[in-house]
């Protein structure tokens, strides 16, 4: 199936999305549109390119910071001591009907490309994700994310690494 990835609007069918994780489902059903309207989160959805408004997958992006002391020691030696600007990949979920077919990888690549473009106008040191469990963390590690020493379920990937992957 070919998909397009676009910003969530009130015209998308949010209610029937089911990724198997009730918190991630509830976020899309109830809170994602509110967060977009309040400029707290930007939520992107994958829909069938044939024009359907049924959501196959989604992720969210918002601005944040990371404390330098939370980064691995070899990396933080080269950085200033104050909090660094990052983008938080706040959620990533694929509807159960579409899982295991590469859509999660497509969504992650799309998110990293968007952040790379944003980094041309605003400084971003890294992308950070909160994995729901160690299995989800494994998915991110496959893409080059590294766990923070202070919390293995919080992972980061420096923009320098993303730019090399994108090029
Ligand atoms: C996790 C999730 C986003 C992955 O999306 P997907 O479309 O099923 O994954 P893909 O088919 O794109 O697979 C991407 C890679 O991750 C791996 N992978 C997928 N699910 C995995 C899991 N649960 N554990 C370990 N690896 C996994 C795949 O093997 C694949 O690697 P490969 O290319 O080397 O084969 C999706 O299964 C999902 O929404 N799960 C429920 C919600 C969730 O856990 N979200 C993560 C929040 S942090």
CSV table of C-alpha atoms and ligand atoms in Angstrom, one decimal:
chain,number,residue,atom,x,y,z
A,1,UNK,CA,0.0,0.0,0.0
A,2,UNK,CA,1.3,3.5,-0.9
A,3,UNK,CA,0.8,6.1,1.9
A,4,UNK,CA,1.1,9.8,2.2
A,5,UNK,CA,2.2,11.3,5.5
A,6,UNK,CA,0.5,14.6,6.4
A,7,UNK,CA,-0.4,16.7,9.4
A,8,UNK,CA,-3.3,15.4,11.4
A,9,UNK,CA,-6.5,17.4,10.8
A,10,UNK,CA,-10.1,17.0,12.1
A,11,UNK,CA,-11.0,15.4,8.8
A,12,UNK,CA,-9.0,12.3,9.5
A,13,UNK,CA,-10.8,9.2,11.1
A,14,UNK,CA,-9.1,9.0,14.5
A,15,UNK,CA,-11.6,6.8,16.4
A,16,UNK,CA,-10.9,3.4,14.7
A,17,UNK,CA,-7.1,3.6,15.0
A,18,UNK,CA,-5.8,0.6,17.0
A,19,UNK,CA,-2.0,-0.1,17.5
A,20,UNK,CA,-2.6,-2.5,20.4
A,21,UNK,CA,-1.4,0.0,23.0
A,22,UNK,CA,-4.3,1.7,24.8
A,23,UNK,CA,-2.3,4.8,25.8
A,24,UNK,CA,-1.1,5.4,22.2
A,25,UNK,CA,-4.6,4.8,20.9
A,26,UNK,CA,-6.2,7.1,23.5
A,27,UNK,CA,-3.8,9.9,22.6
A,28,UNK,CA,-4.7,9.9,19.0
A,29,UNK,CA,-8.5,9.5,19.7
A,30,UNK,CA,-8.8,12.2,22.3
A,31,UNK,CA,-5.8,14.5,22.7
A,32,UNK,CA,-3.7,14.8,19.5
A,33,UNK,CA,-6.0,17.4,17.8
A,34,UNK,CA,-6.1,19.4,21.0
A,35,UNK,CA,-2.3,19.4,21.3
A,36,UNK,CA,-1.9,20.5,17.6
A,37,UNK,CA,-4.4,23.4,18.2
A,38,UNK,CA,-2.5,24.4,21.4
A,39,UNK,CA,0.8,24.2,19.5
A,40,UNK,CA,2.1,21.6,22.1
A,41,UNK,CA,2.7,18.8,19.6
A,42,UNK,CA,2.8,18.4,15.8
A,43,UNK,CA,1.2,15.1,14.9
A,44,UNK,CA,1.7,13.5,11.5
A,45,UNK,CA,-0.4,10.6,10.1
A,46,UNK,CA,0.0,8.1,7.3
A,47,UNK,CA,-3.1,7.6,5.1
A,48,UNK,CA,-3.6,5.6,2.0
A,49,UNK,CA,-2.5,7.6,-1.0
A,50,UNK,CA,-5.8,6.8,-2.8
A,51,UNK,CA,-7.4,9.5,-0.7
A,52,UNK,CA,-8.7,7.6,2.4
A,53,UNK,CA,-8.9,9.5,5.7
A,54,UNK,CA,-8.3,6.3,7.7
A,55,UNK,CA,-5.1,6.6,9.8
A,56,UNK,CA,-2.6,3.7,9.3
A,57,UNK,CA,0.2,5.2,11.6
A,58,UNK,CA,1.1,8.4,13.4
A,59,UNK,CA,3.9,10.1,15.2
A,60,UNK,CA,4.4,13.4,17.1
A,61,UNK,CA,7.2,16.0,17.1
A,62,UNK,CA,7.8,18.8,19.6
A,63,UNK,CA,10.7,20.9,20.8
A,64,UNK,CA,12.5,20.0,24.0
A,65,UNK,CA,15.9,20.1,25.8
A,66,UNK,CA,18.3,17.5,27.2
A,67,UNK,CA,20.6,17.9,30.1
A,68,UNK,CA,24.1,17.4,29.1
A,69,UNK,CA,24.8,15.3,32.2
A,70,UNK,CA,22.4,12.7,30.8
A,71,UNK,CA,24.4,12.1,27.6
A,72,UNK,CA,27.2,9.5,27.5
A,73,UNK,CA,30.4,10.9,29.0
A,74,UNK,CA,32.5,10.7,25.7
A,75,UNK,CA,29.9,12.9,24.0
A,76,UNK,CA,29.3,15.4,26.7
A,77,UNK,CA,33.0,16.2,27.0
A,78,UNK,CA,32.7,18.2,23.8
A,79,UNK,CA,29.6,20.1,24.7
A,80,UNK,CA,28.7,23.1,26.9
A,81,UNK,CA,27.2,22.5,30.3
A,82,UNK,CA,23.7,24.0,29.7
A,83,UNK,CA,20.7,22.1,28.4
A,84,UNK,CA,20.8,21.4,24.7
A,85,UNK,CA,18.0,21.9,22.1
A,86,UNK,CA,16.4,18.7,20.9
A,87,UNK,CA,13.3,17.5,19.1
A,88,UNK,CA,11.2,15.0,20.9
A,89,UNK,CA,9.7,12.2,18.8
A,90,UNK,CA,6.8,11.9,21.3
A,91,UNK,CA,5.0,8.9,20.0
A,92,UNK,CA,5.2,6.4,17.1
A,93,UNK,CA,2.4,3.9,16.4
A,94,UNK,CA,1.3,1.7,13.5
A,95,UNK,CA,-2.3,0.3,13.3
A,96,UNK,CA,-2.2,-3.5,14.0
A,97,UNK,CA,-3.6,-4.1,10.4
A,98,UNK,CA,-0.4,-2.6,9.0
A,99,UNK,CA,2.3,-3.7,11.5
A,100,UNK,CA,5.3,-5.7,10.4
A,101,UNK,CA,5.3,-4.4,6.8
A,102,UNK,CA,7.9,-1.6,7.2
A,103,UNK,CA,5.5,1.3,7.9
A,104,UNK,CA,7.1,2.0,11.3
A,105,UNK,CA,10.5,2.4,9.5
A,106,UNK,CA,8.9,4.7,6.9
A,107,UNK,CA,7.3,6.9,9.7
A,108,UNK,CA,10.6,7.1,11.6
A,109,UNK,CA,12.6,8.0,8.4
A,110,UNK,CA,9.9,10.6,7.6
A,111,UNK,CA,10.2,12.1,11.1
A,112,UNK,CA,14.0,12.3,10.9
A,113,UNK,CA,13.9,13.9,7.4
A,114,UNK,CA,11.4,16.6,8.7
A,115,UNK,CA,13.7,17.3,11.7
A,116,UNK,CA,16.7,17.6,9.3
A,117,UNK,CA,14.9,20.2,7.3
A,118,UNK,CA,13.8,22.1,10.4
A,119,UNK,CA,17.4,22.1,11.6
A,120,UNK,CA,18.3,24.4,8.7
A,121,UNK,CA,16.4,27.2,10.4
A,122,UNK,CA,16.6,26.3,14.1
A,123,UNK,CA,19.4,24.6,15.9
A,124,UNK,CA,18.7,21.0,16.9
A,125,UNK,CA,21.4,18.9,18.6
A,126,UNK,CA,19.6,15.6,18.6
A,127,UNK,CA,16.2,13.7,18.4
A,128,UNK,CA,15.1,12.0,21.6
A,129,UNK,CA,12.5,9.3,21.9
A,130,UNK,CA,10.8,7.7,24.9
A,131,UNK,CA,10.4,4.0,24.2
A,132,UNK,CA,7.4,2.3,25.8
A,133,UNK,CA,9.4,-0.8,26.7
A,134,UNK,CA,12.6,-2.6,25.8
A,135,UNK,CA,11.2,-4.1,22.6
A,136,UNK,CA,10.3,-0.6,21.3
A,137,UNK,CA,13.8,0.6,22.4
A,138,UNK,CA,15.2,-2.2,20.2
A,139,UNK,CA,13.3,-0.8,17.1
A,140,UNK,CA,14.9,2.6,17.7
A,141,UNK,CA,18.4,1.1,18.2
A,142,UNK,CA,18.1,-0.5,14.8
A,143,UNK,CA,18.0,3.1,13.4
A,144,UNK,CA,21.1,4.2,15.2
A,145,UNK,CA,19.5,5.7,18.4
A,146,UNK,CA,21.6,5.3,21.5
A,147,UNK,CA,20.1,4.9,25.0
A,148,UNK,CA,20.8,7.6,27.6
A,149,UNK,CA,23.0,6.1,30.3
A,150,UNK,CA,20.6,7.5,32.9
A,151,UNK,CA,17.5,5.8,31.3
A,152,UNK,CA,17.7,3.0,28.7
A,153,UNK,CA,14.1,3.7,27.6
A,154,UNK,CA,15.1,7.2,26.6
A,155,UNK,CA,17.1,7.2,23.4
A,156,UNK,CA,18.8,9.8,21.3
A,157,UNK,CA,20.4,10.3,17.9
A,158,UNK,CA,22.5,13.3,17.1
A,159,UNK,CA,21.6,15.5,14.1
A,160,UNK,CA,25.1,14.9,12.7
A,161,UNK,CA,24.3,11.1,12.6
A,162,UNK,CA,20.9,11.8,11.0
A,163,UNK,CA,22.4,14.0,8.3
A,164,UNK,CA,24.8,11.3,7.4
A,165,UNK,CA,21.9,8.8,7.1
A,166,UNK,CA,19.8,11.2,5.1
A,167,UNK,CA,22.6,12.0,2.6
B,1,LIG,C1,6.7,-0.6,17.2
B,1,LIG,C2,6.0,-0.2,15.9
B,1,LIG,C3,5.8,1.3,15.7
B,1,LIG,C4,6.8,-0.8,14.7
B,1,LIG,O1,6.1,-0.5,13.5
B,1,LIG,P1,6.0,-1.7,12.3
B,1,LIG,O2,5.5,-1.1,11.1
B,1,LIG,O3,5.3,-2.8,12.9
B,1,LIG,O4,7.6,-2.0,12.2
B,1,LIG,P2,8.4,-2.2,10.8
B,1,LIG,O5,7.7,-3.3,10.0
B,1,LIG,O6,8.6,-0.9,10.1
B,1,LIG,O7,9.7,-2.8,11.4
B,1,LIG,C5,10.9,-1.9,11.6
B,1,LIG,C6,12.0,-2.7,12.2
B,1,LIG,O8,11.7,-2.9,13.6
B,1,LIG,C7,11.6,-4.2,14.0
B,1,LIG,N1,10.5,-4.4,14.9
B,1,LIG,C8,9.2,-4.1,14.7
B,1,LIG,N2,8.5,-4.4,15.9
B,1,LIG,C9,9.4,-4.8,16.8
B,1,LIG,C10,9.4,-5.2,18.1
B,1,LIG,N3,8.2,-5.2,18.8
B,1,LIG,N4,10.5,-5.6,18.8
B,1,LIG,C11,11.7,-5.5,18.1
B,1,LIG,N5,11.8,-5.2,16.8
B,1,LIG,C12,10.7,-4.8,16.2
B,1,LIG,C13,11.4,-5.0,12.7
B,1,LIG,O9,11.9,-6.3,12.8
B,1,LIG,C14,12.1,-4.2,11.6
B,1,LIG,O10,13.4,-4.5,11.5
B,1,LIG,P3,14.0,-5.1,10.2
B,1,LIG,O11,13.8,-4.1,9.1
B,1,LIG,O12,15.4,-5.4,10.5
B,1,LIG,O13,13.2,-6.3,9.9
B,1,LIG,C15,4.5,-0.9,15.8
B,1,LIG,O14,4.7,-2.3,15.9
B,1,LIG,C16,3.6,-0.4,16.9
B,1,LIG,O15,2.9,0.6,16.7
B,1,LIG,N6,3.5,-1.1,18.0
B,1,LIG,C17,2.6,-0.7,19.1
B,1,LIG,C18,2.9,0.6,19.7
B,1,LIG,C19,4.4,0.8,20.1
B,1,LIG,O16,4.9,-0.1,20.7
B,1,LIG,N7,5.0,1.9,19.7
B,1,LIG,C20,6.3,2.2,20.1
B,1,LIG,C21,6.2,3.4,21.0
B,1,LIG,S1,7.8,3.8,21.6
